Coordinates of C-alpha atoms in Angstrom, one line a residue:
Chain A
M1 CA 107.2 76.0 71.6
Q2 CA 110.8 75.0 70.9
D3 CA 109.4 73.4 67.5
F4 CA 108.5 76.9 65.9
H5 CA 110.7 78.0 63.2
I6 CA 110.0 80.4 60.2
G7 CA 111.4 80.8 57.3
K8 CA 110.4 84.2 55.6
L9 CA 108.8 86.6 58.0
V10 CA 107.6 90.0 56.4
V11 CA 106.8 92.5 58.9
V12 CA 104.3 96.0 57.7
G13 CA 105.0 98.2 60.1
V14 CA 108.3 98.1 61.9
G15 CA 107.0 100.1 65.0
L16 CA 106.5 98.9 68.9
I17 CA 104.1 96.2 68.0
G18 CA 106.0 94.6 64.7
G19 CA 109.7 95.5 65.6
S20 CA 109.1 93.9 69.3
V21 CA 107.7 90.5 67.2
A22 CA 110.8 90.4 65.0
A23 CA 113.0 91.1 67.6
A24 CA 111.8 88.4 69.7
L25 CA 111.8 85.7 67.0
K26 CA 115.4 86.9 66.3
R27 CA 117.0 86.6 69.6
E28 CA 115.9 83.2 70.0
R29 CA 116.9 82.6 66.2
L30 CA 113.3 81.3 65.3
V31 CA 112.9 82.9 61.7
D32 CA 115.8 82.6 59.4
R33 CA 114.6 86.2 57.4
V34 CA 112.9 89.1 58.3
V35 CA 111.8 91.5 55.4
G36 CA 110.8 95.2 56.9
V37 CA 108.1 97.4 55.0
G38 CA 107.4 100.9 56.2
R39 CA 106.7 104.3 55.1
S40 CA 109.2 105.9 57.4
R41 CA 113.0 106.2 55.9
A42 CA 114.7 106.8 59.2
N43 CA 112.7 104.3 61.0
M44 CA 113.2 101.3 58.6
Q45 CA 117.3 102.5 58.7
Q46 CA 116.9 102.1 62.3
A47 CA 115.3 99.0 62.4
L48 CA 118.3 97.7 59.8
S49 CA 120.8 99.3 61.8
A50 CA 119.5 97.3 65.3
G51 CA 119.3 94.2 63.6
V52 CA 115.3 93.8 64.2
I53 CA 115.0 93.4 60.4
D54 CA 117.3 91.4 57.7
E55 CA 116.1 93.9 54.5
Q56 CA 113.9 96.4 53.8
A57 CA 111.7 96.0 51.1
Q58 CA 109.7 99.3 49.3
D59 CA 106.9 96.8 47.6
L60 CA 105.0 95.1 49.8
T61 CA 103.5 93.0 47.0
S62 CA 107.0 91.5 45.9
A63 CA 108.3 91.1 49.1
A64 CA 105.3 89.1 50.5
R65 CA 106.2 86.7 47.6
G66 CA 107.4 83.2 49.1
A67 CA 107.1 84.8 52.7
E68 CA 105.9 82.1 55.0
L69 CA 103.9 85.0 57.1
V70 CA 102.9 88.6 56.9
L71 CA 102.3 90.2 60.0
V72 CA 100.3 93.7 59.2
A73 CA 101.3 96.1 61.9
V74 CA 100.1 99.7 60.8
P75 CA 97.5 102.3 61.6
V76 CA 94.1 101.4 61.2
R77 CA 93.7 103.7 58.6
Q78 CA 96.6 101.9 56.3
T79 CA 95.2 98.4 56.5
A80 CA 93.1 98.4 53.7
S81 CA 95.8 99.8 51.3
V82 CA 97.9 96.9 52.6
L83 CA 95.6 94.1 52.4
Q84 CA 95.3 95.0 48.8
Q85 CA 99.0 95.0 48.5
L86 CA 98.9 91.4 49.7
R87 CA 95.8 89.9 47.7
Q88 CA 98.3 87.7 45.0
A89 CA 100.2 86.4 48.4
V90 CA 97.6 85.5 50.3
A91 CA 95.8 83.7 47.3
D92 CA 99.1 82.0 46.7
G93 CA 98.6 80.9 50.7
V94 CA 100.8 83.0 52.7
I95 CA 99.2 83.6 56.3
V96 CA 98.3 86.9 56.6
T97 CA 98.1 88.1 60.6
D98 CA 97.5 91.7 62.1
A99 CA 97.6 93.6 65.7
G100 CA 94.9 95.7 65.0
S101 CA 92.6 97.0 68.3
T102 CA 89.5 96.1 66.9
K103 CA 88.5 92.8 65.3
R104 CA 85.0 93.1 63.8
D105 CA 86.2 95.6 61.2
F106 CA 89.4 93.7 60.3
V107 CA 87.4 90.7 59.6
H108 CA 84.8 92.2 57.4
M109 CA 87.8 94.5 55.4
A110 CA 89.8 91.3 55.0
R111 CA 86.4 89.4 53.8
D112 CA 85.7 92.2 51.3
I113 CA 89.3 92.3 49.9
F114 CA 90.3 88.5 50.1
G115 CA 87.1 86.4 49.2
S116 CA 87.8 82.9 50.0
S117 CA 91.4 83.3 50.1
V118 CA 90.4 84.8 53.6
K119 CA 91.0 81.4 55.0
H120 CA 94.6 82.4 55.1
V121 CA 93.9 85.3 57.2
V122 CA 94.0 84.9 61.1
P123 CA 93.4 88.1 62.8
G124 CA 94.9 89.1 66.2
H125 CA 95.7 91.5 68.7
P126 CA 98.3 91.6 71.1
I127 CA 97.7 93.2 74.7
A128 CA 100.9 95.2 74.9
G129 CA 101.7 98.6 76.3
A130 CA 101.7 101.3 73.4
E131 CA 103.0 104.0 75.4
R132 CA 106.2 104.6 73.1
S133 CA 106.1 104.2 69.4
G134 CA 108.5 103.5 66.5
V135 CA 111.3 100.7 66.3
A136 CA 113.3 102.6 68.8
A137 CA 111.1 101.4 71.5
A138 CA 110.8 97.6 70.2
T139 CA 112.3 95.2 72.6
A140 CA 112.3 91.5 72.5
D141 CA 110.7 91.2 75.7
L142 CA 107.3 93.4 75.1
Y143 CA 105.3 90.0 74.8
T144 CA 106.8 88.1 77.6
G145 CA 103.9 87.3 79.8
K146 CA 101.3 89.3 77.7
R147 CA 98.2 88.0 76.2
V148 CA 97.6 87.9 72.5
V149 CA 93.9 87.4 71.8
L150 CA 93.5 85.7 67.8
T151 CA 89.7 85.8 66.8
P152 CA 89.8 83.1 64.0
L153 CA 87.3 83.0 61.1
P154 CA 85.2 79.8 60.7
D155 CA 87.0 79.8 57.5
N156 CA 90.6 79.7 58.7
E157 CA 92.0 75.6 58.7
N158 CA 93.4 75.1 62.5
K159 CA 96.7 74.7 61.0
F160 CA 96.9 78.4 60.1
V161 CA 95.6 79.2 63.2
E162 CA 98.1 77.0 65.4
R163 CA 101.0 78.7 62.8
V164 CA 100.1 82.3 64.2
A165 CA 99.5 81.1 67.6
S166 CA 102.8 79.4 67.9
M167 CA 104.7 82.7 66.6
W168 CA 103.0 84.3 69.5
R169 CA 103.9 82.2 72.0
A170 CA 107.4 82.0 70.7
C171 CA 107.5 85.8 71.7
G172 CA 106.7 84.9 75.5
A173 CA 103.1 85.5 74.9
N174 CA 100.1 83.8 76.2
V175 CA 97.4 83.0 73.3
I176 CA 93.7 83.5 74.0
Q177 CA 90.8 82.4 71.4
M178 CA 87.6 84.1 71.3
S179 CA 85.1 85.7 68.5
P180 CA 85.5 89.1 66.8
E181 CA 82.3 90.3 68.4
H182 CA 83.2 89.4 71.4
H183 CA 86.5 90.7 71.4
D184 CA 85.1 94.2 70.6
A185 CA 82.9 94.0 73.6
V186 CA 85.2 93.1 76.2
F187 CA 87.5 95.9 74.6
S188 CA 85.0 98.6 74.4
A189 CA 84.3 97.9 78.4
V190 CA 88.2 97.8 79.4
S191 CA 90.2 99.8 77.0
H192 CA 87.8 102.0 74.5
L193 CA 85.0 103.5 77.0
P194 CA 88.1 104.3 79.9
H195 CA 89.6 106.4 77.1
V196 CA 86.8 108.1 75.8
L197 CA 85.7 108.9 79.7
S198 CA 89.8 110.3 80.2
Y199 CA 89.7 111.9 76.9
A200 CA 85.9 113.7 77.9
L201 CA 86.8 114.9 81.4
V202 CA 90.5 116.5 80.1
E203 CA 88.3 118.1 77.3
L204 CA 86.0 119.6 80.0
I205 CA 88.6 121.2 82.1
A206 CA 90.4 122.5 79.6
S207 CA 87.6 124.0 78.1
R208 CA 86.8 126.1 81.2
D209 CA 87.8 129.9 81.9
N210 CA 90.3 128.9 84.9
A211 CA 92.0 125.5 82.9
E212 CA 95.2 126.6 83.7
E213 CA 94.3 127.4 87.7
L214 CA 92.3 123.7 87.7
F215 CA 95.4 122.0 86.3
S216 CA 97.7 123.7 88.5
F217 CA 95.6 122.1 91.5
A218 CA 95.5 118.5 90.2
A219 CA 97.5 115.8 91.8
G220 CA 98.7 112.2 91.3
G221 CA 95.2 110.6 91.0
F222 CA 94.5 113.1 88.2
R223 CA 97.5 112.1 86.3
D224 CA 96.9 108.5 86.6
F225 CA 93.5 109.0 85.7
T226 CA 94.3 111.2 82.9
R227 CA 97.6 109.3 81.3
I228 CA 95.4 107.6 78.8
A229 CA 94.0 110.9 77.2
G230 CA 97.7 112.0 76.2
S231 CA 97.4 109.0 73.7
S232 CA 97.3 109.4 69.9
P233 CA 93.9 111.3 69.0
E234 CA 94.0 109.7 65.6
M235 CA 94.2 106.1 66.7
W236 CA 91.8 106.7 69.1
R237 CA 89.5 108.1 66.7
D238 CA 89.6 105.1 64.6
I239 CA 89.0 102.7 67.3
C240 CA 85.9 104.8 68.2
D241 CA 84.8 104.8 64.7
A242 CA 85.5 101.1 64.3
N243 CA 84.1 99.8 67.5
A244 CA 81.2 102.7 67.7
D245 CA 78.2 100.5 67.9
Q246 CA 79.6 98.6 70.8
L247 CA 81.1 101.8 72.4
L248 CA 78.2 103.5 72.3
R249 CA 76.3 101.1 74.2
D250 CA 79.2 101.0 76.9
I251 CA 78.9 104.8 77.0
D252 CA 75.0 104.5 77.4
A253 CA 75.7 102.4 80.3
F254 CA 78.0 104.2 81.8
Q255 CA 75.9 107.5 81.6
Q256 CA 73.1 105.2 83.6
A257 CA 75.3 104.3 86.1
L258 CA 76.7 107.5 86.8
S259 CA 73.2 109.1 86.7
L260 CA 72.2 106.2 89.3
L261 CA 75.3 107.4 91.8
A262 CA 74.7 111.1 91.3
G263 CA 70.8 110.5 92.3
Y264 CA 72.3 109.0 95.5
I265 CA 74.1 112.0 96.2
R266 CA 71.5 114.4 95.2
S267 CA 69.1 112.8 97.8
G268 CA 71.9 112.3 100.4
D269 CA 71.3 108.6 100.1
M270 CA 75.2 108.2 101.1
D271 CA 75.0 104.8 102.1
K272 CA 74.3 103.4 98.3
V273 CA 77.5 106.0 97.7
E274 CA 79.7 104.3 100.2
A275 CA 78.2 100.7 98.6
V276 CA 79.2 101.9 95.0
F277 CA 82.5 103.0 96.2
A278 CA 83.2 99.9 98.3
A279 CA 82.2 97.5 95.5
A280 CA 84.9 99.2 93.0
A281 CA 87.4 99.6 95.4
R282 CA 87.0 95.9 96.5
A283 CA 86.8 94.6 92.8
R284 CA 90.0 96.9 91.5
N285 CA 92.2 95.8 94.7
A286 CA 91.2 92.1 94.1
W287 CA 92.0 92.8 90.5
V288 CA 95.5 94.7 91.2
N289 CA 96.4 91.9 93.9
S290 CA 95.8 89.2 91.2
L291 CA 98.3 90.7 88.6
K292 CA 101.3 90.7 91.7
Chain B
M1 CA 110.4 130.9 106.6
Q2 CA 113.6 131.0 109.0
D3 CA 111.9 132.9 111.6
F4 CA 109.3 130.3 112.0
H5 CA 108.9 128.8 115.4
I6 CA 106.2 127.3 117.5
G7 CA 106.1 126.4 121.3
K8 CA 103.4 123.9 121.8
L9 CA 101.8 122.4 118.5
V10 CA 98.6 119.6 119.1
V11 CA 98.7 117.4 116.4
V12 CA 94.6 115.8 116.4
G13 CA 95.1 112.7 114.1
V14 CA 98.8 111.6 113.7
G15 CA 98.5 110.1 110.5
L16 CA 100.1 110.3 107.1
I17 CA 99.0 114.2 106.7
G18 CA 99.4 115.4 110.8
G19 CA 102.2 113.1 111.0
S20 CA 104.2 114.5 108.2
V21 CA 103.9 118.2 109.6
A22 CA 105.3 117.1 113.0
A23 CA 108.3 115.1 111.3
A24 CA 109.0 118.6 109.3
L25 CA 108.9 120.9 112.0
K26 CA 110.7 118.7 114.3
R27 CA 113.6 118.0 112.2
E28 CA 114.1 121.3 111.4
R29 CA 113.8 122.2 115.0
L30 CA 110.7 124.6 114.6
V31 CA 108.7 123.4 117.3
D32 CA 109.5 123.1 121.2
R33 CA 107.0 120.0 122.0
V34 CA 104.2 118.3 119.6
V35 CA 101.4 116.7 121.5
G36 CA 99.1 113.9 119.6
V37 CA 96.0 113.0 120.1
G38 CA 94.5 109.7 118.4
R39 CA 92.4 106.7 118.5
S40 CA 94.7 104.1 117.3
R41 CA 97.2 103.4 120.4
A42 CA 99.2 101.1 118.0
N43 CA 99.3 104.2 116.1
M44 CA 100.1 106.5 118.8
Q45 CA 102.9 104.3 120.4
Q46 CA 104.7 104.1 116.9
A47 CA 104.3 108.2 116.6
L48 CA 106.1 108.3 120.0
S49 CA 108.9 105.4 119.1
A50 CA 109.5 107.6 116.1
G51 CA 110.3 110.8 117.9
V52 CA 107.1 112.1 115.4
I53 CA 105.5 113.3 118.9
D54 CA 107.0 114.2 122.0
E55 CA 103.8 113.1 124.1
Q56 CA 100.5 112.0 123.7
A57 CA 97.2 112.8 125.3
Q58 CA 93.8 111.2 125.7
D59 CA 91.9 114.1 126.5
L60 CA 92.0 117.0 124.0
T61 CA 90.1 119.6 125.6
S62 CA 93.3 119.6 128.2
A63 CA 95.8 118.7 125.8
A64 CA 94.8 121.9 124.0
R65 CA 95.4 124.5 126.9
G66 CA 98.3 126.3 126.5
A67 CA 99.0 125.0 122.8
E68 CA 99.8 127.9 120.3
L69 CA 98.2 125.7 117.7
V70 CA 96.2 123.1 116.9
L71 CA 96.1 121.2 114.0
V72 CA 93.0 119.1 113.2
A73 CA 93.7 116.1 110.5
V74 CA 91.4 113.5 111.2
P75 CA 88.5 112.2 109.0
V76 CA 85.6 114.3 108.4
R77 CA 82.9 112.3 110.5
Q78 CA 85.1 112.8 113.6
T79 CA 85.9 116.6 112.9
A80 CA 82.8 117.8 114.6
S81 CA 83.5 116.1 117.6
V82 CA 86.8 117.2 117.9
L83 CA 86.0 120.7 117.4
Q84 CA 83.6 120.7 120.1
Q85 CA 86.3 119.7 122.5
L86 CA 88.5 122.5 121.2
R87 CA 85.7 125.1 122.3
Q88 CA 87.3 126.4 125.1
A89 CA 91.2 126.4 123.7
V90 CA 89.7 128.5 120.8
A91 CA 87.7 130.8 123.3
D92 CA 91.2 131.1 124.9
G93 CA 93.0 132.4 121.7
V94 CA 94.7 128.6 120.4
I95 CA 94.7 129.0 116.7
V96 CA 93.0 126.0 114.8
T97 CA 93.5 125.0 111.4
D98 CA 92.7 121.4 109.6
A99 CA 93.5 119.7 106.7
G100 CA 90.3 118.5 105.1
S101 CA 89.6 117.8 101.3
T102 CA 86.4 120.1 101.5
K103 CA 86.1 123.5 103.0
R104 CA 82.7 124.9 102.8
D105 CA 81.3 122.1 105.3
F106 CA 84.4 123.0 107.7
V107 CA 83.7 126.7 107.7
H108 CA 80.0 125.8 108.4
M109 CA 80.7 123.5 111.1
A110 CA 83.8 125.9 112.9
R111 CA 81.1 129.0 112.7
D112 CA 78.3 126.8 114.3
I113 CA 80.4 125.2 117.2
F114 CA 82.9 128.4 118.0
G115 CA 80.6 131.3 117.4
S116 CA 82.7 134.7 117.2
S117 CA 85.8 132.5 118.7
V118 CA 85.8 131.3 114.9
K119 CA 88.5 134.3 114.2
H120 CA 91.1 131.8 115.4
V121 CA 90.2 129.2 113.0
V122 CA 92.3 129.0 109.9
P123 CA 91.1 126.2 107.2
G124 CA 93.3 124.9 105.3
H125 CA 94.2 121.8 102.9
P126 CA 97.6 120.3 102.0
I127 CA 97.4 118.8 98.3
A128 CA 99.5 115.9 99.2
G129 CA 99.2 112.5 98.3
A130 CA 97.4 110.2 100.2
E131 CA 98.2 106.6 98.7
R132 CA 99.3 105.6 101.9
S133 CA 97.9 106.0 105.5
G134 CA 98.9 105.8 109.0
V135 CA 102.0 107.5 110.9
A136 CA 104.3 104.6 109.5
A137 CA 104.0 106.5 106.1
A138 CA 104.4 110.1 107.8
T139 CA 107.5 111.7 106.2
A140 CA 109.2 115.2 107.0
D141 CA 109.8 115.5 103.2
L142 CA 105.8 115.0 102.2
Y143 CA 104.9 118.6 101.7
T144 CA 108.2 119.6 99.8
G145 CA 107.3 121.4 96.9
K146 CA 103.3 121.0 97.6
R147 CA 100.8 123.2 97.5
V148 CA 98.4 124.1 100.8
V149 CA 95.6 126.1 100.1
L150 CA 94.3 128.2 102.9
T151 CA 90.6 129.5 102.8
P152 CA 90.8 132.1 105.6
L153 CA 87.5 133.5 106.9
P154 CA 86.5 137.0 107.0
D155 CA 86.9 137.0 110.6
N156 CA 90.2 136.0 110.8
E157 CA 92.9 138.5 111.9
N158 CA 95.7 138.6 109.2
K159 CA 98.4 137.5 112.1
F160 CA 96.3 134.2 112.3
V161 CA 96.1 133.3 108.8
E162 CA 100.3 134.0 108.7
R163 CA 101.1 132.1 111.4
V164 CA 99.1 129.2 109.7
A165 CA 100.8 129.5 106.7
S166 CA 104.2 130.2 108.1
M167 CA 103.9 126.8 109.4
W168 CA 103.0 125.1 106.3
R169 CA 105.9 127.2 104.4
A170 CA 108.3 125.8 107.4
C171 CA 107.2 122.3 105.9
G172 CA 108.3 123.3 102.6
A173 CA 104.9 124.0 101.0
N174 CA 103.7 126.6 98.9
V175 CA 100.9 128.4 100.5
I176 CA 98.0 129.9 98.4
Q177 CA 94.8 131.4 99.5
M178 CA 91.4 131.2 98.1
S179 CA 87.9 131.2 99.2
P180 CA 86.0 128.1 100.9
E181 CA 83.6 128.6 97.7
H182 CA 86.1 128.6 95.1
H183 CA 88.3 125.9 96.6
D184 CA 85.4 123.2 96.7
A185 CA 84.8 124.3 92.8
V186 CA 88.3 123.7 92.0
F187 CA 88.5 120.2 93.6
S188 CA 85.2 119.0 92.6
A189 CA 86.6 119.5 88.8
V190 CA 90.3 118.1 89.5
S191 CA 89.7 115.7 91.8
H192 CA 86.0 114.5 93.1
L193 CA 84.1 114.3 89.7
P194 CA 87.7 111.9 89.0
H195 CA 87.2 110.0 91.7
V196 CA 83.5 109.3 91.1
L197 CA 83.9 108.6 87.6
S198 CA 86.6 106.2 88.6
Y199 CA 84.5 104.3 90.8
A200 CA 81.3 104.4 88.7
L201 CA 83.7 102.8 85.7
V202 CA 84.8 100.1 87.8
E203 CA 81.6 99.3 89.5
L204 CA 80.0 98.7 85.9
I205 CA 82.6 96.2 85.4
A206 CA 82.5 94.4 88.4
S207 CA 78.5 94.0 88.0
R208 CA 78.7 92.5 84.6
D209 CA 78.3 88.9 84.3
N210 CA 81.8 88.5 82.9
A211 CA 83.8 90.6 85.0
E212 CA 86.5 88.5 85.9
E213 CA 87.1 88.0 82.2
L214 CA 87.0 91.9 81.6
F215 CA 89.6 92.5 84.4
S216 CA 91.7 89.8 83.0
F217 CA 92.2 91.8 79.8
A218 CA 92.5 95.1 81.7
A219 CA 96.1 96.7 81.2
G220 CA 98.1 99.3 82.1
G221 CA 96.1 102.1 80.8
F222 CA 92.8 100.8 82.8
R223 CA 95.1 100.4 85.9
D224 CA 95.9 103.9 85.8
F225 CA 92.6 105.1 85.0
T226 CA 91.1 103.3 88.0
R227 CA 93.7 103.5 90.6
I228 CA 91.9 106.1 92.3
A229 CA 88.8 103.8 92.5
G230 CA 91.0 102.1 95.1
S231 CA 90.7 105.0 97.5
S232 CA 88.7 104.6 100.7
P233 CA 85.2 104.6 100.4
E234 CA 84.2 106.3 103.3
M235 CA 86.5 109.0 102.7
W236 CA 85.2 109.9 99.5
R237 CA 81.7 109.2 100.4
D238 CA 82.2 112.2 102.9
I239 CA 83.9 114.4 100.3
C240 CA 80.7 113.5 98.1
D241 CA 78.4 114.7 100.8
A242 CA 80.2 117.7 101.9
N243 CA 80.4 119.3 98.5
A244 CA 77.5 117.9 96.7
D245 CA 76.4 120.5 94.9
Q246 CA 79.2 121.4 93.3
L247 CA 80.1 118.1 92.4
L248 CA 76.7 117.5 90.9
R249 CA 77.1 120.4 88.9
D250 CA 80.4 119.0 87.3
I251 CA 78.7 115.2 87.0
D252 CA 76.1 117.0 85.2
A253 CA 78.6 118.9 82.7
F254 CA 80.7 116.0 82.3
Q255 CA 77.4 113.9 81.2
Q256 CA 76.6 117.0 78.9
A257 CA 80.1 116.4 77.6
L258 CA 80.2 112.9 76.9
S259 CA 76.6 113.1 75.4
L260 CA 78.3 115.2 73.0
L261 CA 81.1 113.2 72.0
A262 CA 78.6 110.3 72.0
G263 CA 76.5 111.9 69.3
Y264 CA 79.6 112.6 67.2
I265 CA 80.6 108.9 67.2
R266 CA 76.7 107.9 66.5
S267 CA 76.8 110.2 63.5
G268 CA 79.8 109.4 62.1
D269 CA 81.5 112.7 62.8
M270 CA 85.0 111.5 63.5
D271 CA 86.7 115.0 62.5
K272 CA 84.8 116.1 65.9
V273 CA 85.8 113.2 68.1
E274 CA 89.5 113.9 66.9
A275 CA 88.9 117.6 67.6
V276 CA 87.9 117.0 71.3
F277 CA 90.7 114.1 71.6
A278 CA 93.4 116.1 70.5
A279 CA 92.4 119.2 72.6
A280 CA 92.4 116.8 75.4
A281 CA 95.7 115.2 74.5
R282 CA 97.2 118.7 73.9
A283 CA 96.4 120.1 77.4
R284 CA 97.1 117.1 79.0
N285 CA 100.8 116.5 77.9
A286 CA 101.1 120.6 78.2
W287 CA 100.3 120.2 81.7
V288 CA 102.6 117.1 82.3
N289 CA 105.6 118.6 80.8
S290 CA 105.2 121.8 82.8
L291 CA 105.4 119.6 86.0
K292 CA 109.1 118.5 84.7

């Protein structure tokens, strides 16, 4: 970790995710210069004032010239346009990594845009909270003890992957590698499906005639269960779109599990209901205890 | 509120719920004597030491003699046996109320056991956290600003209902009245259904071959979504059993809503997906803001 140092880092999208990488590397004096590229003038000004970036650039193509590494941390919808602007830099050997929540779509997009230069692109996904957004929420500690998944390509030379992994480790993260396919399957189950279920439940209740009364009787359990239904609709629409096939398989599996449980309740087979609940409670409590 | 005062209160089940009522009334000096009845010797001893109860009794039938009010706050499975032991007291005019999470089943049970004396029974449900249990978790503040639902019977004289309502208000709660049917429909939607969904999701993940890996990538959103899946399997089995018909209707409605959403995702109709997510996020955030 100690031996990591980077010359010029370009961060595209200086929000919670990108800003926190810059903040961590700057705090540890592991980067010479951070150039920020972003669309919100106010946000970029704040990033400059806070010392998270050293300079801002309007033109990504020229900003990426001479950079050692470019971190793309923009909403999924902007990724294609950002990658287009990085074509020359990537052809010249600049390493590019990203922070998107789905990986197969990013790999596909990167291959389309970069062709054989894609060997310089190392897809990534930091597993860190996204409650708040913008550079104001960025912190040098965001990744401490958190996990970052890299989904390297067969085309990547190992040194490129290692360079990106080192950057994340320098931010305090633990780096794990897996295939893009496996990544998308894992996060469909533990993240995308729960979001869909939470949104669906809240919408079901909100659309009832007595919605106001129903919400007035909702308590702490409901609040926690539905916290993720307060997430950005645009971001989650894009995630559902990018991971549609895997997510649909998981929705289907969930519906089958729920139907089975409903069948037990309908037939008064309460021992089986209790067995399902008990297995879930055991697994959930064991997991939470393992986090302590 | 000021004019509430009670002579002898019997609390059956001196845990979080029953213990907190006793603690609140004693703190405000609104009760002369609290007699606790419970099965756990250690818990009862703790209730005595903490001054939550003044004495403990083994025999409920004799303990209830001369009481003004009996609060039944035991797990659903014990309710029938407790009510049996209260037959004489209820016939003698002692007011009985309960704290169960479902109300139609309690009403049915009370009618069966008490016949025309059921007019002295006022069903209730305090909406207060149940994260922890036992008298050690009881606190005089548990009900401050919380809601208590009473589902009075047509047989109840108004003064009995008012007496129970006054007790809860003396504990700091806001009292609302509705029918047992309406109560069970409301709580099926905002409490029972979310519990079933959370249990079902955790069990789905726990039953997969790579469960350990999946849990290792679960983050804060998953933790909140599944908190209620750590709840008591026995208690929730009984709630699902008691409210089966209403809960099955809600599970069915949820399955339909989820199928609709899956259909949009399958056909790439992402504007409709976003519309559902946005409606949910709006409703959820409006609700949470209304709590502040």
